[in-house]
XYZ file of N, CA and C in Angstrom:
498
model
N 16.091 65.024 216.758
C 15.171 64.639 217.815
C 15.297 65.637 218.968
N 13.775 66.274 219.627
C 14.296 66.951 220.338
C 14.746 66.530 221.774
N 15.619 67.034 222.514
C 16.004 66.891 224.092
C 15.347 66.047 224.831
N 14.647 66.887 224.823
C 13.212 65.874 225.539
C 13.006 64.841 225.578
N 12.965 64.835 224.319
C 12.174 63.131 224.045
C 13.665 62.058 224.543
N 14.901 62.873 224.195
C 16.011 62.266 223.969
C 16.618 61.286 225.532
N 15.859 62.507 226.408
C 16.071 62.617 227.867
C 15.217 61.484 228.193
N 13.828 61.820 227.880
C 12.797 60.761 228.508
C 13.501 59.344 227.695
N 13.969 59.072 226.642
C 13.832 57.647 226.291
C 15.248 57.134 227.319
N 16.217 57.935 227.670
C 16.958 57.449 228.652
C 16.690 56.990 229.890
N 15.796 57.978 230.490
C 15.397 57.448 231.355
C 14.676 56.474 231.362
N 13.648 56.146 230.372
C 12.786 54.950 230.266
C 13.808 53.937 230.221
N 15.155 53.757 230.004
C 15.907 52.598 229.593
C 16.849 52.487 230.868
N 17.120 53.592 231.491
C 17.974 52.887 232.798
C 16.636 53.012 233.962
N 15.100 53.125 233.653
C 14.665 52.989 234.750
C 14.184 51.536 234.675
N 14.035 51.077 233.442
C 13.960 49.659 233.236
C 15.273 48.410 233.766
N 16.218 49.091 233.228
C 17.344 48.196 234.136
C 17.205 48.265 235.542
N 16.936 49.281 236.198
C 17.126 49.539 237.929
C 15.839 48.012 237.755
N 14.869 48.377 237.312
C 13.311 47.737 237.698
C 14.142 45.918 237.565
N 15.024 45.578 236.568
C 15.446 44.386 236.440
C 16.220 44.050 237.724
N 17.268 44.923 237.729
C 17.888 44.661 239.045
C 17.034 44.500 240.555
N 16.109 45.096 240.520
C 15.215 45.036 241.438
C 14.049 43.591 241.394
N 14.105 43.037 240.282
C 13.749 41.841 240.285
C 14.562 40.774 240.369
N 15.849 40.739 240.361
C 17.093 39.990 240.508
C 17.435 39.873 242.131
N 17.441 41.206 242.450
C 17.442 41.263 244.592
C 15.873 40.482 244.997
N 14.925 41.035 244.355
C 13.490 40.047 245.110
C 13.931 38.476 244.335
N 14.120 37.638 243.479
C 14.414 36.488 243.144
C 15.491 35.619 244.352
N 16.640 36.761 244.453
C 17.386 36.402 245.778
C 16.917 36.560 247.014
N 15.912 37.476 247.282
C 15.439 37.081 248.389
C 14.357 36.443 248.697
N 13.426 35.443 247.521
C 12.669 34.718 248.127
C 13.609 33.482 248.292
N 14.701 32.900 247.757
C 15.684 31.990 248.438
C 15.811 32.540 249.905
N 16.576 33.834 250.064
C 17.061 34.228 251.736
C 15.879 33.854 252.776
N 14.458 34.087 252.197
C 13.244 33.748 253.110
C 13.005 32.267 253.383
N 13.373 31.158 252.064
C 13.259 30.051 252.250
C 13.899 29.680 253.146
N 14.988 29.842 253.120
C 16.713 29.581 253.994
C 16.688 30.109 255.105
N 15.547 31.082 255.528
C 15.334 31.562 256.857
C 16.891 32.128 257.199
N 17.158 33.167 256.024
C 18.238 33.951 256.382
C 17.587 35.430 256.524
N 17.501 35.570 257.891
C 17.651 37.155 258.206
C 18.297 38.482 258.245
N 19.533 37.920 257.886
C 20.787 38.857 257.780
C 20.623 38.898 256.352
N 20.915 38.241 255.579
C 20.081 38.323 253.834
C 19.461 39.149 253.690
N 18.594 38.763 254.250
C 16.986 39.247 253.956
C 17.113 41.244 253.872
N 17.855 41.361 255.032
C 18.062 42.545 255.661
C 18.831 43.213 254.364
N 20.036 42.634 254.432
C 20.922 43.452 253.562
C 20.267 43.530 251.886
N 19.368 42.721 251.331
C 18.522 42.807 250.027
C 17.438 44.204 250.649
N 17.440 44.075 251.408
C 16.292 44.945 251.671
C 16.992 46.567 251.809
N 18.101 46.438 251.924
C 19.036 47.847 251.621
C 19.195 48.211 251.066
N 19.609 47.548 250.001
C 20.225 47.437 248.901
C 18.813 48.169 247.730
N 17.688 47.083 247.668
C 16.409 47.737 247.205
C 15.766 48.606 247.237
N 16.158 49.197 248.867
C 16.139 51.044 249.067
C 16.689 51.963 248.377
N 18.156 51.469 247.794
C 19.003 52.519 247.531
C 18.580 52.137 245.998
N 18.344 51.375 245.465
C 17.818 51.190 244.021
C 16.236 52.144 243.898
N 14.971 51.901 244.494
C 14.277 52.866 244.616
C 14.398 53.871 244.993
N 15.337 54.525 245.784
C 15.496 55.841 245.880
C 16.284 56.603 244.583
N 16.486 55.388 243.320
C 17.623 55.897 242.133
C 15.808 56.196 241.255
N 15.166 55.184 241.272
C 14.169 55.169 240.457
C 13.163 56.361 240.738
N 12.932 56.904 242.181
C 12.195 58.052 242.394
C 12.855 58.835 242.031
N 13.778 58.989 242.106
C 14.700 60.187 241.440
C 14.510 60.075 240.172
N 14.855 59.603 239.103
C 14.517 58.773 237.770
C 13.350 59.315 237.273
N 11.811 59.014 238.022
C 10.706 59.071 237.910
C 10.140 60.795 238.308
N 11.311 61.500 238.605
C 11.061 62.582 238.778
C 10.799 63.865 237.671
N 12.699 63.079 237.140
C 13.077 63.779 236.204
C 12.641 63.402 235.105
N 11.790 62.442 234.877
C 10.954 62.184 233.621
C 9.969 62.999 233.472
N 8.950 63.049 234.957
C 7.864 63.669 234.616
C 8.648 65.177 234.386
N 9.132 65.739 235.125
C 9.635 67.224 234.388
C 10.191 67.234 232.849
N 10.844 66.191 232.747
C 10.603 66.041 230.794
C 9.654 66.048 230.229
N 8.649 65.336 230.573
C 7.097 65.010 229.900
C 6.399 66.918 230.568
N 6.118 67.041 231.289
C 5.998 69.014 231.424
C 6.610 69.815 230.504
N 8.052 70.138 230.211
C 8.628 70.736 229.196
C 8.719 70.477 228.078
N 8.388 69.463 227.570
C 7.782 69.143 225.977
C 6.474 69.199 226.077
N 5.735 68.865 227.164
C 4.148 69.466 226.831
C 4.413 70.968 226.380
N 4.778 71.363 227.646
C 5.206 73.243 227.245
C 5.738 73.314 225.915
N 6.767 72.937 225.543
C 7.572 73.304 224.466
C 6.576 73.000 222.952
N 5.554 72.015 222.857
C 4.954 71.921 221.890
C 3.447 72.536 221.936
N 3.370 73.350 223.281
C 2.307 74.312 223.534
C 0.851 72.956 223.600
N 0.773 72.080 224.153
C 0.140 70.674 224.607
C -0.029 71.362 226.200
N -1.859 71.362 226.224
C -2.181 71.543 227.317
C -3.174 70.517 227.803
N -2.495 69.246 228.946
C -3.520 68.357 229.221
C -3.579 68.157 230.828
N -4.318 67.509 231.756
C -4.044 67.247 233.004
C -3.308 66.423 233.325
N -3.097 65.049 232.373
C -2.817 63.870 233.174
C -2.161 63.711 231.615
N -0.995 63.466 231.396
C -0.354 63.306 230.173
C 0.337 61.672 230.519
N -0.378 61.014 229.187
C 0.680 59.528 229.443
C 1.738 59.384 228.501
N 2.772 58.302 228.876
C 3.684 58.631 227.414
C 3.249 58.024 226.176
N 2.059 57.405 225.814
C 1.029 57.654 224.492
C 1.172 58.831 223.873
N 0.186 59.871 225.087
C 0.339 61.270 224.357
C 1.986 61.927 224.403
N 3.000 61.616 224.828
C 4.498 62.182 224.296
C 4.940 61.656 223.518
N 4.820 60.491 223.164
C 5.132 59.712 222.083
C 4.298 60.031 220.703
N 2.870 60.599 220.195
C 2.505 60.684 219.623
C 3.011 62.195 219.254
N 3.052 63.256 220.072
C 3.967 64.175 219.074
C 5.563 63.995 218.654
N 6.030 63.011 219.336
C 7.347 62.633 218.097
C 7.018 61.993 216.777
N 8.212 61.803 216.274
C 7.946 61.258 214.814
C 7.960 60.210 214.709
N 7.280 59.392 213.621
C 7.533 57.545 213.725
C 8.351 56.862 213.826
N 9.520 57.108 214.268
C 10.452 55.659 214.551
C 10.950 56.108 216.226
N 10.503 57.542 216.433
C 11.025 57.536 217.655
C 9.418 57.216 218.540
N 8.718 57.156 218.231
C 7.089 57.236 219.057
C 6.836 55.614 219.583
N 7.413 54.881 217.933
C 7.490 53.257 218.387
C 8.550 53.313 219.345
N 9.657 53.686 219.238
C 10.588 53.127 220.575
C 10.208 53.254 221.237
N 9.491 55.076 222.104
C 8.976 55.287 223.323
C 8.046 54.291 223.850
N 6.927 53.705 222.971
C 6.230 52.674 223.165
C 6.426 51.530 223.425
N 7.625 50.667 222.903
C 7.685 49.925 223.324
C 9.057 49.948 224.364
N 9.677 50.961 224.644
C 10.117 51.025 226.097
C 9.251 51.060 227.035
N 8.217 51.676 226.761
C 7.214 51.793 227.894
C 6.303 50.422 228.364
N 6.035 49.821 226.938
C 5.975 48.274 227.276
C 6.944 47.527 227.965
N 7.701 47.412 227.685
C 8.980 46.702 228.467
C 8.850 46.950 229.967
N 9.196 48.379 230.328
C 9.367 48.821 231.628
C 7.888 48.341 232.697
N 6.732 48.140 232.173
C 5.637 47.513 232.413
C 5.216 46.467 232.512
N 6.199 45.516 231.341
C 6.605 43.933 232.045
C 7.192 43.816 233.242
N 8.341 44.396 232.935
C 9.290 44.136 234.463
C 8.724 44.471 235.439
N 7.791 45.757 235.718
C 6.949 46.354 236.932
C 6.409 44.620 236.978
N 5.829 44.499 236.361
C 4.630 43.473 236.372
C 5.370 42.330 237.128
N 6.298 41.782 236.295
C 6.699 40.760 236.938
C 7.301 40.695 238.159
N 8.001 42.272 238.814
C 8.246 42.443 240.089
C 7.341 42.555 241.231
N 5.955 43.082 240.799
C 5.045 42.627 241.407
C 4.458 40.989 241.355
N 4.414 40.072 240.701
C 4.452 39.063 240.983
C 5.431 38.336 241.860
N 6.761 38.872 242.081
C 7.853 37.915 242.754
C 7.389 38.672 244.420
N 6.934 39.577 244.192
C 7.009 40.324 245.704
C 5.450 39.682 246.167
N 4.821 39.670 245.533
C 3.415 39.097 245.928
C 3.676 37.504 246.604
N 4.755 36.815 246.118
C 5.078 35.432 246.371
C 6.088 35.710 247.502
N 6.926 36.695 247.769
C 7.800 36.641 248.942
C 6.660 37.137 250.355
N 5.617 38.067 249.906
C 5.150 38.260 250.328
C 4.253 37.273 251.457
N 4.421 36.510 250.868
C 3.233 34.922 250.879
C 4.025 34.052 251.798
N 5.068 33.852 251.514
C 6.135 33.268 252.024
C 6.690 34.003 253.461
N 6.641 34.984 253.256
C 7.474 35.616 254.449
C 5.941 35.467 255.957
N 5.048 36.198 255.515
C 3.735 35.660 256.420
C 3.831 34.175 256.610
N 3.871 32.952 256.035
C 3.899 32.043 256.280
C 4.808 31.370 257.103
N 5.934 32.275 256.555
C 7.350 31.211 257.760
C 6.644 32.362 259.769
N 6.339 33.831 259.128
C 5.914 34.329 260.875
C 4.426 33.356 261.095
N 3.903 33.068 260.438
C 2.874 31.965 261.352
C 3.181 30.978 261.513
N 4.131 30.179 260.892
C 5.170 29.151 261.259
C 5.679 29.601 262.683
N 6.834 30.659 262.995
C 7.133 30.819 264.170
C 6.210 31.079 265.208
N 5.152 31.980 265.046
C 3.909 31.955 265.694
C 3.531 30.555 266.764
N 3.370 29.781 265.515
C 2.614 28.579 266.136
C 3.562 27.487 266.463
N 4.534 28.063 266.656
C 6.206 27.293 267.295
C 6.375 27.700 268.725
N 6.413 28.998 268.891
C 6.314 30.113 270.033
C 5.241 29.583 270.866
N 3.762 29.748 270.572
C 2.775 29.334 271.378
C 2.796 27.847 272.027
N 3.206 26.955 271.107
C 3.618 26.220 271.540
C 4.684 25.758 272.556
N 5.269 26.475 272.691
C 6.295 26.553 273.595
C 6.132 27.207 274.514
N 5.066 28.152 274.633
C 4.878 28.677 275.829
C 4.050 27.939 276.605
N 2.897 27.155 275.753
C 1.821 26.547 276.422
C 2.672 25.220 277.396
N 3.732 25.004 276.766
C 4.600 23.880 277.577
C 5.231 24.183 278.873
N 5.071 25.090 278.821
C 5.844 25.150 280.221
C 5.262 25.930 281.276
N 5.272 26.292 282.265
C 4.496 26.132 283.839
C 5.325 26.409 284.766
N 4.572 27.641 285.603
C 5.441 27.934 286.574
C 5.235 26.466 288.204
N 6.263 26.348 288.815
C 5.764 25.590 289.985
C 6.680 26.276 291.120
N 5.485 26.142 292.411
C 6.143 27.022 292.908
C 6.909 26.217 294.197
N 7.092 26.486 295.025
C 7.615 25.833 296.219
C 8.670 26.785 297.074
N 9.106 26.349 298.175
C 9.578 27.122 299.047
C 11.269 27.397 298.898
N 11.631 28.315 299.056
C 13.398 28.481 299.124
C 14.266 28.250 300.483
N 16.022 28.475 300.534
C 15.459 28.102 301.284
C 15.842 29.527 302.242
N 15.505 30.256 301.850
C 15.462 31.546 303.206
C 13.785 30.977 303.593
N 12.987 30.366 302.986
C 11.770 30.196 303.772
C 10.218 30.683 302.843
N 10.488 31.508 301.775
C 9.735 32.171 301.000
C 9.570 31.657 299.986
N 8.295 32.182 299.429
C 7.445 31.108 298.385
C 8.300 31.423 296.863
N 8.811 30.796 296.043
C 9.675 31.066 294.758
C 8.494 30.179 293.818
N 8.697 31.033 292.482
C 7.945 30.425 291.431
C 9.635 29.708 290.362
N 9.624 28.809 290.201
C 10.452 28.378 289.068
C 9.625 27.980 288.038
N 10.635 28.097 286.662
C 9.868 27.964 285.565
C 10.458 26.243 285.151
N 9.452 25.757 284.943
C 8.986 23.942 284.746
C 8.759 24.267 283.135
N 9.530 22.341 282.752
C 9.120 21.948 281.090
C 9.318 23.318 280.058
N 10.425 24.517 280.505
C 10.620 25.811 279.472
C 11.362 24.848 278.188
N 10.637 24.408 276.892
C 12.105 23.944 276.103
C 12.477 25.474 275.507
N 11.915 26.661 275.671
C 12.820 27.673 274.595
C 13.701 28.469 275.809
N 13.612 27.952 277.038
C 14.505 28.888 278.048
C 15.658 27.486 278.025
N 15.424 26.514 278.088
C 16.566 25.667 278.154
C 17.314 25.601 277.272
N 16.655 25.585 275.960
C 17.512 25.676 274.743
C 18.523 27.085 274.859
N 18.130 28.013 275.073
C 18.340 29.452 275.103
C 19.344 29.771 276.143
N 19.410 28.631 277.415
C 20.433 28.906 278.265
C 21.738 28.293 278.065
């Protein structure tokens, strides 16, 4: 089998694990969003950086695999998918490429579904606070009256998020 192909099916298989792990941190963090944990939230969200920054890297060195076996089998196309790299290998390696490539396309898939739902969730708890906030501002009222050097003072009346807060 040549290099190439040998290279790309690796990468298709640990870019599929990163993609799992990356659905395992979004699963944990639509709990951290429920739980209205922000420090969670934060540190999943680090963590998912340094996992996509493994997968762009990953996704780099594939496509320069998929270029040098185009080259190497003298295959001149614009937009090469791994269909067409898989079809110049031989039959038992063309099915694997394929259905790694299926696989890795579930998991995309289904990581876009969990992020579409945190997504949903996370807007919902900020219009939750939104309409917690406004509320709390609309409650309270400056009143003013005199001090006593003699001068007009505004105090803040009915604050519950400055009272709570003090």
């Amino acid at each position: 089998m040549e290099k190439h192909i040998t290279e790309m099916i690796r990468i298709l298989k640990e870019e599929t694990g990163l993609f799992e792990k990356l659905c395992s941190l979004e699963k944990d963090k639509t709990g951290a969003i429920v739980d209205h944990n922000g420090r969670l939230i934060e540190k999943i969200s680090l963590e998912e950086e340094g996992l996509l920054s493994m997968i762009s890297s990953l996704e780099s060195m594939r496509l320069k695999q998929v270029e040098a076996c185009m080259r190497h089998r003298h295959v001149r196309s614009g937009h090469v998918t791994l269909s067409d790299v898989a079809a110049t290998a031989g039959r038992p390696v063309s099915d694997n490429m394929i259905l790694l490539g299926r696989n890795l396309k579930e998991v995309m898939v289904r990581l876009g579904r969990i992020q579409e739902t945190n997504d949903a969730l996370m807007n919902d708890n900020m219009e939750y606070y939104n309409i917690l906030l406004s509320g709390l501002r609309r409650t309270s009222s400056t009143e003013t009256a005199y001090g006593s050097n003699g001068k007009e003072e505004e105090k803040l009346k009915n604050s519950i998020l400055f009272n709570q807060t003090a």
